[in-house]
Coordinates of C-alpha atoms in Angstrom, one line a residue:
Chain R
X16 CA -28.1 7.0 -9.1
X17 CA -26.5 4.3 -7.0
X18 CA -23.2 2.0 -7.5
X19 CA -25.7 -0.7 -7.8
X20 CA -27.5 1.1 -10.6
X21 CA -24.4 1.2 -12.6
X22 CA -23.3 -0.6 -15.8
X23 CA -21.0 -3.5 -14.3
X24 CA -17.8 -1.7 -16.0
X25 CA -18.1 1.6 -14.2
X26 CA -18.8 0.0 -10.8
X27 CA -15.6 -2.0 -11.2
X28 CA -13.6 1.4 -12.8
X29 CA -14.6 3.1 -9.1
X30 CA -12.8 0.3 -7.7
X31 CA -9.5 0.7 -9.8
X32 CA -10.1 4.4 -9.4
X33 CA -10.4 3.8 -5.5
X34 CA -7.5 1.8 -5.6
X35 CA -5.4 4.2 -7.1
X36 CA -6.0 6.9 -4.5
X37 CA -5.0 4.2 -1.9
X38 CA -1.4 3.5 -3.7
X39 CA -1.4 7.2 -3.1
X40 CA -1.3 7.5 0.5
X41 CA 0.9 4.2 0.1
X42 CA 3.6 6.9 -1.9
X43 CA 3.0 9.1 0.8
X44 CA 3.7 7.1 3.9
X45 CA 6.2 4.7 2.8
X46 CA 9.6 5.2 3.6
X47 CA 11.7 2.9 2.3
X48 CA 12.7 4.4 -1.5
X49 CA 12.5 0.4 -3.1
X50 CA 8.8 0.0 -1.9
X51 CA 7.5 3.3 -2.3
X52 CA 9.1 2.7 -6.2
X53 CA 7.1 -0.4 -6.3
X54 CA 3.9 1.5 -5.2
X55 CA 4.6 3.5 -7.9
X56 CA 4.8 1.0 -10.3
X57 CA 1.1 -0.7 -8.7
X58 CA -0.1 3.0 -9.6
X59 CA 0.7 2.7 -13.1
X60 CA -0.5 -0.9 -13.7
X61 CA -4.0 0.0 -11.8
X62 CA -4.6 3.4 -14.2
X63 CA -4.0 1.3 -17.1
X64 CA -6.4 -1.3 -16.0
X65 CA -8.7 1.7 -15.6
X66 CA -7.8 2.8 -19.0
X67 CA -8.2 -0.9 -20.5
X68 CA -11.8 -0.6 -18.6
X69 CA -12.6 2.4 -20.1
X70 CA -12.0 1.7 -23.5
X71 CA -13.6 -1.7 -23.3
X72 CA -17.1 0.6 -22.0
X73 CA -16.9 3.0 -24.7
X74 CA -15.3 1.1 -27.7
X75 CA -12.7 3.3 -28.1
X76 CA -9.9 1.7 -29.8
X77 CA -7.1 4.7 -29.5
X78 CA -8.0 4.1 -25.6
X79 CA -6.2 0.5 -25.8
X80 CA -3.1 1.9 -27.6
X81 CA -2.9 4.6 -24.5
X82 CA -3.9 1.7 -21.6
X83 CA -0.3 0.0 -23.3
X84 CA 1.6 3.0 -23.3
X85 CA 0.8 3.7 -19.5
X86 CA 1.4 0.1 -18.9
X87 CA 4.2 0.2 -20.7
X88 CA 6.2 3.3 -19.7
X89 CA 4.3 4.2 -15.7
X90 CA 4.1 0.4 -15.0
X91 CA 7.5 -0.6 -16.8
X92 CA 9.8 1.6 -17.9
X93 CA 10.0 4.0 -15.2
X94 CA 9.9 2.4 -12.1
X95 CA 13.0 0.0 -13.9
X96 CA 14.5 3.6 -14.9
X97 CA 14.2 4.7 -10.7
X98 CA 15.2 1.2 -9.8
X99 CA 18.5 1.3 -11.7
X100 CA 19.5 5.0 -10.4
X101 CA 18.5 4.1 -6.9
X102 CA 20.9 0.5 -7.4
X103 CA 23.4 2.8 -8.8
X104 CA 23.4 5.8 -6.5
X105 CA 23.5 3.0 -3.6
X106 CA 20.6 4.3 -1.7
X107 CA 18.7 1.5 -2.3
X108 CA 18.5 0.2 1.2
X109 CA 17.6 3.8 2.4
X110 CA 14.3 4.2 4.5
X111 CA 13.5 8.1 5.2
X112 CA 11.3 8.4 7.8
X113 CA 8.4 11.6 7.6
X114 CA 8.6 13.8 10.2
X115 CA 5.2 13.4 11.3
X116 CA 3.9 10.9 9.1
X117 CA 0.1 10.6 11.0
X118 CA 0.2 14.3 10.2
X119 CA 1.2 13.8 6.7
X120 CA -1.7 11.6 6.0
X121 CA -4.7 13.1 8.0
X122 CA -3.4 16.0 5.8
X123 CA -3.5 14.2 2.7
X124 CA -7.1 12.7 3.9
X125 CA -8.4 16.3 4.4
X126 CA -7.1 16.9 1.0
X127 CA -9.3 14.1 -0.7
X128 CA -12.3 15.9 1.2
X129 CA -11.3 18.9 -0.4
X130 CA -11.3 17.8 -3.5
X131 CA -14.5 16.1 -3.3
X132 CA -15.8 19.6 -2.2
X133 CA -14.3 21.3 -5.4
X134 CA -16.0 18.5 -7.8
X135 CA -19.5 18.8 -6.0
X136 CA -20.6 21.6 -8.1
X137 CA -19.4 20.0 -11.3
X138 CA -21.4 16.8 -10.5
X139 CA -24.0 18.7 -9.4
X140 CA -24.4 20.3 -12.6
X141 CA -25.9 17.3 -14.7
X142 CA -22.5 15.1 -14.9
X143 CA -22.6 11.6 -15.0
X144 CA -21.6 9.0 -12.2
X145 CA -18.3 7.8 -13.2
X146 CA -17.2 11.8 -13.1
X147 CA -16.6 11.6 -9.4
X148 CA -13.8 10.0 -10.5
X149 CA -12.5 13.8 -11.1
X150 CA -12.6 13.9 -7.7
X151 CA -10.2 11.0 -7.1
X152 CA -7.7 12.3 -9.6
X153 CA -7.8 15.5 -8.1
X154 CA -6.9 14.3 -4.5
X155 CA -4.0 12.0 -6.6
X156 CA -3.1 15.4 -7.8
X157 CA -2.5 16.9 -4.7
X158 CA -1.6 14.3 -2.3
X159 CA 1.4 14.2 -5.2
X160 CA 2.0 18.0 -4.3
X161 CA 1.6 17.3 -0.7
X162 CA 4.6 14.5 -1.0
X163 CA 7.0 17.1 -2.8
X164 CA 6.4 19.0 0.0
X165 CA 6.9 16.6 2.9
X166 CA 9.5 14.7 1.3
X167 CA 13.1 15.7 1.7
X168 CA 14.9 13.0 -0.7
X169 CA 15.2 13.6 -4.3
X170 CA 13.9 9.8 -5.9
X171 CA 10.9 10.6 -3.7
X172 CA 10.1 13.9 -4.8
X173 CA 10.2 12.6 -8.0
X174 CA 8.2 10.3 -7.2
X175 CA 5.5 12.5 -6.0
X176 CA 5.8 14.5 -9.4
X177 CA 5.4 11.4 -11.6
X178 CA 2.1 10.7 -9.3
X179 CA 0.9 14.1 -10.1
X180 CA 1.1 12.9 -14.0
X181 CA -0.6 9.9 -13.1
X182 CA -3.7 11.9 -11.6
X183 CA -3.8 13.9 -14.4
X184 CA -3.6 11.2 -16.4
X185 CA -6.6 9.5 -14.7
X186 CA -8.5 12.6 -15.2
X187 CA -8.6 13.0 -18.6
X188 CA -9.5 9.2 -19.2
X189 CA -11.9 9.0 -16.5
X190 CA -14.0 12.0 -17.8
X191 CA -13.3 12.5 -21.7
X192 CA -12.2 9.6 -22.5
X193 CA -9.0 10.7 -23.5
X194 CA -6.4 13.3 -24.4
X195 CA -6.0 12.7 -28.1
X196 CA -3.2 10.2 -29.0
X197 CA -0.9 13.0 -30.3
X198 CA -0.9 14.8 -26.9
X199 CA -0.9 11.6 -24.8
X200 CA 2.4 10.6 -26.5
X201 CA 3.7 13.9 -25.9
X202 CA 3.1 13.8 -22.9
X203 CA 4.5 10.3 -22.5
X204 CA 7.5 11.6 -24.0
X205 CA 7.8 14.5 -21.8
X206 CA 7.6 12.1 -19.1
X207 CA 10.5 9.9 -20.0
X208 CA 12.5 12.9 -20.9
X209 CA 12.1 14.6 -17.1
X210 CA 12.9 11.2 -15.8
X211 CA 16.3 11.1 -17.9
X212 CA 17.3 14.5 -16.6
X213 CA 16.0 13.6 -13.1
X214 CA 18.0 11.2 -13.5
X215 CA 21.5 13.4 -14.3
X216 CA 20.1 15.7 -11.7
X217 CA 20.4 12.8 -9.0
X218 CA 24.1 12.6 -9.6
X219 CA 24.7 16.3 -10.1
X220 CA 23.0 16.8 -6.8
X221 CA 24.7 14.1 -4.7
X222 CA 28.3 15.3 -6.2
X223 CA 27.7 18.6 -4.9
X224 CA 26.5 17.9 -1.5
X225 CA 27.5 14.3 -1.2
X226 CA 23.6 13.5 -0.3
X227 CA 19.9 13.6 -1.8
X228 CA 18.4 15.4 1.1
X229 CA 16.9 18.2 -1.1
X230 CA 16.6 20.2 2.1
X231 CA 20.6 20.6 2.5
X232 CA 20.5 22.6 -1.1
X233 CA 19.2 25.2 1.4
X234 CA 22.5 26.0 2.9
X235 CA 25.0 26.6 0.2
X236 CA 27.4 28.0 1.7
X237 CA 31.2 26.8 2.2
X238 CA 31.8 26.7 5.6
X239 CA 28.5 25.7 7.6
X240 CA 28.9 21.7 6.8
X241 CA 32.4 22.3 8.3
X242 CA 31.0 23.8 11.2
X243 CA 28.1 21.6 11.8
X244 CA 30.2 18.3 12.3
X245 CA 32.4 20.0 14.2
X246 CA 29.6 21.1 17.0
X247 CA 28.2 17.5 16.4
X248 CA 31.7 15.8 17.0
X249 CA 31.6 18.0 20.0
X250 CA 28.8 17.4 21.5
X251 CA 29.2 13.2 21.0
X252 CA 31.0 13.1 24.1
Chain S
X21 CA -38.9 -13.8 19.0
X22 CA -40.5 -17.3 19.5
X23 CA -39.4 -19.4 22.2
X24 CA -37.7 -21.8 19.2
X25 CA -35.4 -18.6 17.8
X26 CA -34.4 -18.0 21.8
X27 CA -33.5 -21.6 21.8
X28 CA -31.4 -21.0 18.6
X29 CA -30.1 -17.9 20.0
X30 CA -28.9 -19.9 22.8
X31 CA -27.6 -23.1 21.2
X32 CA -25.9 -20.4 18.8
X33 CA -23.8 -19.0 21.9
X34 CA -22.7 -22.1 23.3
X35 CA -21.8 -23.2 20.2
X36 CA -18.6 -20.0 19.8
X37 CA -17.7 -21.1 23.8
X38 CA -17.6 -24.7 22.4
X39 CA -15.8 -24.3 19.3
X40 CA -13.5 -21.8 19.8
X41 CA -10.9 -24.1 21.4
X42 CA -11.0 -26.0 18.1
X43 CA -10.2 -22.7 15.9
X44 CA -6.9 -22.3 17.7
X45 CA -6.6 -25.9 17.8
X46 CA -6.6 -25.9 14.3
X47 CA -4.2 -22.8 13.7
X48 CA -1.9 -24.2 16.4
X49 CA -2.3 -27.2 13.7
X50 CA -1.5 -25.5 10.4
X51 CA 1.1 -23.1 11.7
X52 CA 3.2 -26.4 13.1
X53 CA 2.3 -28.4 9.6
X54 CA 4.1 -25.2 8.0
X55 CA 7.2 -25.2 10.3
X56 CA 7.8 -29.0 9.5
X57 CA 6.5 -30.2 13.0
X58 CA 3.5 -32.3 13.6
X59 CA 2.1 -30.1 16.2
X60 CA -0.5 -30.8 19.3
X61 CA -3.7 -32.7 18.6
X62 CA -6.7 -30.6 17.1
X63 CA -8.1 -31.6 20.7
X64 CA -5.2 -30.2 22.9
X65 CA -6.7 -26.6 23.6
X66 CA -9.9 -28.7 24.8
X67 CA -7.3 -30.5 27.3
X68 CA -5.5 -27.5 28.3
X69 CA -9.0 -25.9 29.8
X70 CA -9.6 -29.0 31.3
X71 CA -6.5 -29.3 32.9
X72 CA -6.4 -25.9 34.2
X73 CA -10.4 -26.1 35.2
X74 CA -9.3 -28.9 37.4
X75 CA -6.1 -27.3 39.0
X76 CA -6.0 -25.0 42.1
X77 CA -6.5 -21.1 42.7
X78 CA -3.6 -19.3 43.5
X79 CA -4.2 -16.0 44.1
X80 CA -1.7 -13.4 45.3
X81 CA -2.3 -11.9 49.0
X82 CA -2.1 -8.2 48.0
X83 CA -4.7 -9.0 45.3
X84 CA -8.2 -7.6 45.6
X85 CA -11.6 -8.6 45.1
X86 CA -12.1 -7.4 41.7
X87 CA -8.9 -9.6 41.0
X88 CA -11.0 -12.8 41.7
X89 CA -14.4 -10.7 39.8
X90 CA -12.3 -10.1 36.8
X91 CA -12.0 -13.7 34.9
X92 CA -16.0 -13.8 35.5
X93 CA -16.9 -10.7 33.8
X94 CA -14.2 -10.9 31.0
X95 CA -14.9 -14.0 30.2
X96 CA -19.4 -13.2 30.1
X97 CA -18.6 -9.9 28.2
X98 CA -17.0 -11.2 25.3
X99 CA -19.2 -14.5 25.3
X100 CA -22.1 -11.7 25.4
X101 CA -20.8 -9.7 22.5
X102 CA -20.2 -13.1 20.5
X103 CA -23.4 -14.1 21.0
X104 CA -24.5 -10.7 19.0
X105 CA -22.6 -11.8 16.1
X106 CA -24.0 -14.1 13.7
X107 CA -22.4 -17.2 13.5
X108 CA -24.8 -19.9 12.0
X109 CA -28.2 -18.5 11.6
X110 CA -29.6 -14.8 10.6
X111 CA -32.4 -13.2 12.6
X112 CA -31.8 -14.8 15.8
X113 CA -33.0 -12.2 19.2
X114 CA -29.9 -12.0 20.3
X115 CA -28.4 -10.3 17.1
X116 CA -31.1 -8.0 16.5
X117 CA -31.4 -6.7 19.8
X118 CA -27.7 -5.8 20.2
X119 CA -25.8 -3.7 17.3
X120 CA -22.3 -3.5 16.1
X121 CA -21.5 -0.8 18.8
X122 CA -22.8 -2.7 21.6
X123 CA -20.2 -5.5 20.5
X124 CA -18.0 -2.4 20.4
X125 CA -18.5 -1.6 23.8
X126 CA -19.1 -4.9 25.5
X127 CA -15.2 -6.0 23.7
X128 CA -14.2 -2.6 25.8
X129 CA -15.6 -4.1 28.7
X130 CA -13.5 -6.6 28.9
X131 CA -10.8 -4.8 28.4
X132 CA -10.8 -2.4 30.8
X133 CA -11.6 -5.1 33.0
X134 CA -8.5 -7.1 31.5
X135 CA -6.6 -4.4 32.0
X136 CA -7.6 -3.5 36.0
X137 CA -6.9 -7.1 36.8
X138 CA -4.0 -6.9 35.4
X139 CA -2.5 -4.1 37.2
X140 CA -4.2 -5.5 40.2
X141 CA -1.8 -7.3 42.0
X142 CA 0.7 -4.9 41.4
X143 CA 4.1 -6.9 39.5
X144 CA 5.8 -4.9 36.7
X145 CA 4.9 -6.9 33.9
X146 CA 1.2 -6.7 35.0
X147 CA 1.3 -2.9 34.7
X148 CA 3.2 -3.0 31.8
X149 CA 1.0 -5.5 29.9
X150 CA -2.0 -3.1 30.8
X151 CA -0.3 0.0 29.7
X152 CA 0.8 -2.0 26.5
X153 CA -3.1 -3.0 25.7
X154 CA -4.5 0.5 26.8
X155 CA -2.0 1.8 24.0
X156 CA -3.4 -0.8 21.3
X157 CA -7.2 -0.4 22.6
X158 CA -7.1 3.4 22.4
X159 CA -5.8 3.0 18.7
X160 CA -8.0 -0.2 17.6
X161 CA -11.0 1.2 18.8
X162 CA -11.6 4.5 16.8
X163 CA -10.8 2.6 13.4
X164 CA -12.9 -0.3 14.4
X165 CA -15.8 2.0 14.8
X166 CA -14.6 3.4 11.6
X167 CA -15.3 0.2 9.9
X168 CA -18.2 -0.1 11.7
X169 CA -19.7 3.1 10.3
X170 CA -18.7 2.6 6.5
X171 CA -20.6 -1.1 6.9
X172 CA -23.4 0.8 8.5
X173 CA -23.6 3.9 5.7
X174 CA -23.6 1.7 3.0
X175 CA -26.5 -0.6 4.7
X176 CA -27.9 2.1 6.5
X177 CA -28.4 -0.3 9.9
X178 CA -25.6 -0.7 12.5
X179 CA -27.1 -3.9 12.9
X180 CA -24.8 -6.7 12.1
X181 CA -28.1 -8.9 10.6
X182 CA -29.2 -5.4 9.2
X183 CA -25.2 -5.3 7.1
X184 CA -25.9 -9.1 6.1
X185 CA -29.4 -9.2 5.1
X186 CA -28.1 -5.9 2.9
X187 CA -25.5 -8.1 1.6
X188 CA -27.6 -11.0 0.6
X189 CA -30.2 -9.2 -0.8
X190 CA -28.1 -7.0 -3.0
X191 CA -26.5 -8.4 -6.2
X192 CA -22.6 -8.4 -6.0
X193 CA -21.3 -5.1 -6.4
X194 CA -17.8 -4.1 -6.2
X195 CA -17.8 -1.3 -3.4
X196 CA -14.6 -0.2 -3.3
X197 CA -15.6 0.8 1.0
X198 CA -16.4 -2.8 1.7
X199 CA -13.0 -3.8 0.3
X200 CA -11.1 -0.8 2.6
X201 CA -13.6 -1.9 5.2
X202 CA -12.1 -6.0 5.3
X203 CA -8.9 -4.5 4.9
X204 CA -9.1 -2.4 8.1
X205 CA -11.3 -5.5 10.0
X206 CA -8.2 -7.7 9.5
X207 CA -5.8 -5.8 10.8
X208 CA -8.1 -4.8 13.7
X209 CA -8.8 -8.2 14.5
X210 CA -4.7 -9.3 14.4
X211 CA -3.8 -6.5 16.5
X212 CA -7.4 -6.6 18.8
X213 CA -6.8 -10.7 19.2
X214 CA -3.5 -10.3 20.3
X215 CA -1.5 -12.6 17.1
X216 CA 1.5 -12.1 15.6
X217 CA 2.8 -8.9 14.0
X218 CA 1.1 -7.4 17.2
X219 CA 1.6 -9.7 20.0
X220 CA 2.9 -12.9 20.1
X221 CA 0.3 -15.1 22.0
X222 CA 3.1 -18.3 22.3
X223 CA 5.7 -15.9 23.9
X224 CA 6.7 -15.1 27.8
X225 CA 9.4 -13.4 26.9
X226 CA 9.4 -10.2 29.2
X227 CA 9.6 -7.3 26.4
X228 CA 7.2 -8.2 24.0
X229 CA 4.7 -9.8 25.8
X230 CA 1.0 -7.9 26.1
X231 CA -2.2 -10.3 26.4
X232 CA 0.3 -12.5 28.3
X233 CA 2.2 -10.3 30.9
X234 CA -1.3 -9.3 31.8
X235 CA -2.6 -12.7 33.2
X236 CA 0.7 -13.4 34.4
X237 CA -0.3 -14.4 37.7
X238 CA -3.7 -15.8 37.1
X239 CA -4.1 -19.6 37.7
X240 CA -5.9 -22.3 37.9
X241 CA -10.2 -21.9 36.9
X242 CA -9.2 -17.9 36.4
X243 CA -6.5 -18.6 33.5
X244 CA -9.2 -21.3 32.1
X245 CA -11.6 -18.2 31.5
X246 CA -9.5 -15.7 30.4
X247 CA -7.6 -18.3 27.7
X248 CA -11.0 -19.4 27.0
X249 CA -12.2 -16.0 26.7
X250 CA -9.2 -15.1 24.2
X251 CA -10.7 -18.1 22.0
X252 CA -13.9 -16.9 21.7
X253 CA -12.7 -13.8 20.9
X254 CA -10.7 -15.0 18.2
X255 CA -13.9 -16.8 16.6
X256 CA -15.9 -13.8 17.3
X257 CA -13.8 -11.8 14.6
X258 CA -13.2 -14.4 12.6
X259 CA -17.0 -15.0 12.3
X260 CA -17.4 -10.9 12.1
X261 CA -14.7 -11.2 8.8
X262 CA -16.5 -14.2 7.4
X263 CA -20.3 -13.3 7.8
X264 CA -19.5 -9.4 7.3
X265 CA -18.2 -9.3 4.2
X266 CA -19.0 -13.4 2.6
X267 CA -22.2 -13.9 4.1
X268 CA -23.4 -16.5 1.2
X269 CA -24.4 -19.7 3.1
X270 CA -25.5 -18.3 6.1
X271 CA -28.8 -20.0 7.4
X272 CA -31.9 -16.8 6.8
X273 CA -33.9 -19.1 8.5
X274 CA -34.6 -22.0 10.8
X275 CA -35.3 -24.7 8.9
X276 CA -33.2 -28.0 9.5
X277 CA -31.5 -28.4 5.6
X278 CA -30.6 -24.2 5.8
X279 CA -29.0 -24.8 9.1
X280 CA -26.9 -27.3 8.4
X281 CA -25.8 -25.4 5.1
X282 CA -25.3 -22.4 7.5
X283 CA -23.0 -24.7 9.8
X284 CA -20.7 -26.3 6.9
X285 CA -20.6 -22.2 5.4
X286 CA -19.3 -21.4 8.5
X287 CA -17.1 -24.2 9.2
X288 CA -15.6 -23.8 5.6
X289 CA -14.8 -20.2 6.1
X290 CA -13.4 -20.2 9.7
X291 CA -11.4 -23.1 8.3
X292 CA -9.8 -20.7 5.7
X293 CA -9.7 -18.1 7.8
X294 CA -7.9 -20.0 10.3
X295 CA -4.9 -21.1 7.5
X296 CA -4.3 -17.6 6.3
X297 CA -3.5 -16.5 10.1
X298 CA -1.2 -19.8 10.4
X299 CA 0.5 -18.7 7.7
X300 CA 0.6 -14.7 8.1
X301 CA 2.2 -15.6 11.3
X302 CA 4.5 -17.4 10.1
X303 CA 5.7 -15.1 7.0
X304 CA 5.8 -12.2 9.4
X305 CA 7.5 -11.2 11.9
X306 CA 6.3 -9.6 15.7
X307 CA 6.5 -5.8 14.9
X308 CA 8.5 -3.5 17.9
X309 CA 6.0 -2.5 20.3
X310 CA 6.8 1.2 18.9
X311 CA 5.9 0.6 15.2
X312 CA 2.3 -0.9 16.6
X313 CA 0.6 2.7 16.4
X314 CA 1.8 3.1 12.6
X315 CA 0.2 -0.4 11.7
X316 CA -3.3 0.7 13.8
X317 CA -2.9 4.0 11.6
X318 CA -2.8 2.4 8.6
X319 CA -6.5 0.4 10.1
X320 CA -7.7 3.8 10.7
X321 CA -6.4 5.1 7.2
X322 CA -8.5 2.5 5.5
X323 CA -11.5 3.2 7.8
X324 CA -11.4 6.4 6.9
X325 CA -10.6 5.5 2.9
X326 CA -13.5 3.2 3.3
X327 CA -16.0 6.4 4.5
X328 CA -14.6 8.4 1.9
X329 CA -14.5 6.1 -1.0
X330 CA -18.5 5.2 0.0
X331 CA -19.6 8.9 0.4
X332 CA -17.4 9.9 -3.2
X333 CA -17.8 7.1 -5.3
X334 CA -21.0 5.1 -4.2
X335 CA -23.5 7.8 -2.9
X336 CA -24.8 9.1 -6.4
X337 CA -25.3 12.5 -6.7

């Protein structure tokens, strides 16, 4: 079965769904905090436009409650949420660059391969078409993973763990049409909690080591700042 | 392949040599309407070549033969490889006998050739300007053919009339690799054509010049061809942009009434075309030369989003 075979709904669902895995490697890649935020936020507002689409194809009305939660909270709420703490931590104007940022994303395209290689099987099995949308959300999955991984700031690795929700997210709509509403708003609410906490976190963090370079929690002790900026000093001259 | 569709082919060709002066005529045009100045006449490109057609050859003493060859076979290269795209008419010879990676390589052509003459003569910013546009062309060129590919998996032809015929004859469908596809085509084309966030074609100012530094000491007939050559070159991709991915108007066949509906398609599209570059150059700003390979990654990202995204999502299973 071909896109052009397709009920006009699911062909343009693939194109939200495609979408989505390009704000993705957008979150990856970008490295000023503000934007990469703003991807974010296009990475909510697209999976709820996938949600709207689905529940418009299968008449599901719970679907359109979920489509204004996700609008409401991913698209909304949140990125506000991150805006505010990034205004108020004054890192706002921050850009961190990756360290190899080509790398990052050839890594992050071999990844969406290997997703698609872990759904085959699944499709192959007697699936329908839209499924292969599993394959996208698992990529989003991972490509969040990846970002946790390659990112050292803290707003961005949050980031990367809010995207990981979204791909799961995008999962369960794209192939069951669903979690049911109780778990959806549990998870919703999970959600909002983490970001909260992530939230007192941030300032807990850059208290204790007057930055949000995650990888400076690896040296803990006393005396090695000290003696860093004194080598540094010395070697200016 | 009557004598009438050679003919066609023919007219076709001179018809990108003749109107490409009036496409940057008429982004010269807009871009000065949008920086509250009234700008050159549409006409002014056309008086530029003829000026410089008319002027003397200077030609450096340390300069070599291939110095006075280059212009030539810059200038036929990329007229060749325009005359493989369609710009009025479908099924013409000239477009079915060469495919997209023919234009590929015939664009390379002239770049190498670009390139040689420009480190010909032997002056820093020659040498630099070639360096500069080895450095974009090794980038540009894998992600073009990246496009190229995604066009050609989906239509299953790497012929350009092959990609449009497939177009037309399909219904609209939202393919989610044809939208990557554009995406990756039009920053190609900004970086390939040499316009602003790239290279700023207005500029001779010694550190960010690139299309410029390299035909720095060309003159007279010489700088005719290669500026004329840059024009076609922009139509060329505009035309690729236009037919490629809108196609709808383009004349299938020869007859007088689908011609001229083919002609006002194309003018209407170039002419749209040609205000959203006036006015992405003058919203952005000329990138550093050192950020250049990140925005040709981001071509080759979509290339490759555009493979993927056909072979997942469109390719049933």
């Amino acid at each position: 079965m071909t896109l052009a075979e397709l009920p006009p709904l699911e062909q343009w669902m693939l194109l939200v769904a495609a979408f989505v895995l390009f704000t993705s490697f957008v979150l990856l890649a970008q490295a000023r905090l503000v934007s990469a935020i703003h991807a974010f936020a296009w990475q909510g507002a697209l999976i709820a436009t996938l949600t709207l689409i689905v529940a418009q194809a299968e008449q599901s009305s719970h679907l359109w409650f979920s489509a204004l939660l996700t609008l409401a909270l991913k698209a909304l709420l949140i990125p506000w949420m991150l805006h505010r703490l990034v205004r108020r931590l004054q890192i706002a104007r921050d850009s961190e660059a990756l360290r190899w940022p080509t790398l990052a994303i050839m890594a992050a395209v071999a990844l969406v391969i290997f997703s698609y290689w872990l759904v085959l099987p699944m499709v192959a099995q007697e699936l329908t078409f839209t499924r292969n949308i599993v394959a996208i959300s698992l990529a989003v999955v991972l490509i969040g993973l990846l970002m946790m991984v390659v990112r050292q700031q803290a707003v961005a690795q949050v980031l990367g763990f809010m995207s990981i929700e979204n791909g799961l997210f995008l999962a369960a709509v794209s192939t069951t049409g669903g979690m049911p509403l109780f778990v959806e708003l549990g998870v919703a609410f999970d959600v909002l909690v983490a970001m909260v906490l992530f939230g007192v976190f941030f300032f807990q963090i850059r208290e204790s080591i007057d930055s949000l370079d995650v990888d400076r929690l690896n040296r803990l002790t006393e005396t090695q700042p000290e003696g860093q900026t004194e080598t540094r000093t010395g070697e200016t001259p | 392949m009557t004598p009438l569709t050679w003919a066609m082919a023919v007219a076709q060709a001179l018809l990108y040599a003749a109107a490409a002066p009036l496409l940057i005529g008429w982004v010269r045009k807009v871009k000065a309407r949008l920086q509250n100045r009234r700008g050159p006449a549409l006409v002014q490109p056309y008086r530029d070549l003829y000026k410089l057609f008319a002027k003397e050859v200077r030609v450096a003493h340390t300069a070599s033969p291939l110095y006075r060859l280059a212009p030539y076979l810059i200038f036929a290269a990329i007229w060749l490889a325009a005359a493989s795209v369609p710009l009025v008419a479908l099924g013409l010879p000239t477009t079915t006998i060469a495919d997209m990676i023919v234009l590929v390589g015939l664009l390379g052509l002239a770049r190498v050739f670009l390139a040689l003459a420009g480190m010909d003569v032997g002056t820093a910013f020659g040498g630099m300007g070639a360096s500069r546009e080895m450095l974009v062309a090794a980038l540009a060129e894998p992600a073009l053919l990246m496009v190229i590919f995604t066009l050609a998996m989906t239509a299953h032809s790497t012929s350009l009339s092959g990609v449009i015929d497939y177009q037309l004859a399909a219904d609209f469908v939202p393919r989610p690799s044809f939208v990557f596809a554009l995406g990756g085509l039009i920053l190609l084309s900004l970086a390939e054509t040499g316009r602003i966030p790239v290279d700023n074609p207005t500029t001779h100012l010694e550190l960010t010049m690139v299309h410029e530094a390299m035909v720095l000491e060309y003159s007279g007939r010489h700088l005719a061809l290669l500026e004329w050559a840059a024009q076609v070159k922009l139509l060329l991709y505009g035309a690729l942009i236009a037919n490629l991915f809108l196609p709808w108007g383009i004349a299938e066949g020869l007859a007088p009434a689908a011609l001229v509906l083919g002609l006002a398609a194309i003018l209407v599209k170039l002419a749209v075309l040609g205000v959203a570059l006036a006015v992405a150059e003058t919203v952005l700003a000329k990138m550093r030369l050192f950020r250049v390979p990140a925005f040709l990654n981001l071509a080759l990202l979509l290339g490759l989003l555009g493979l993927l995204s056909h072979v997942i999502l469109e390719v049933g299973a």
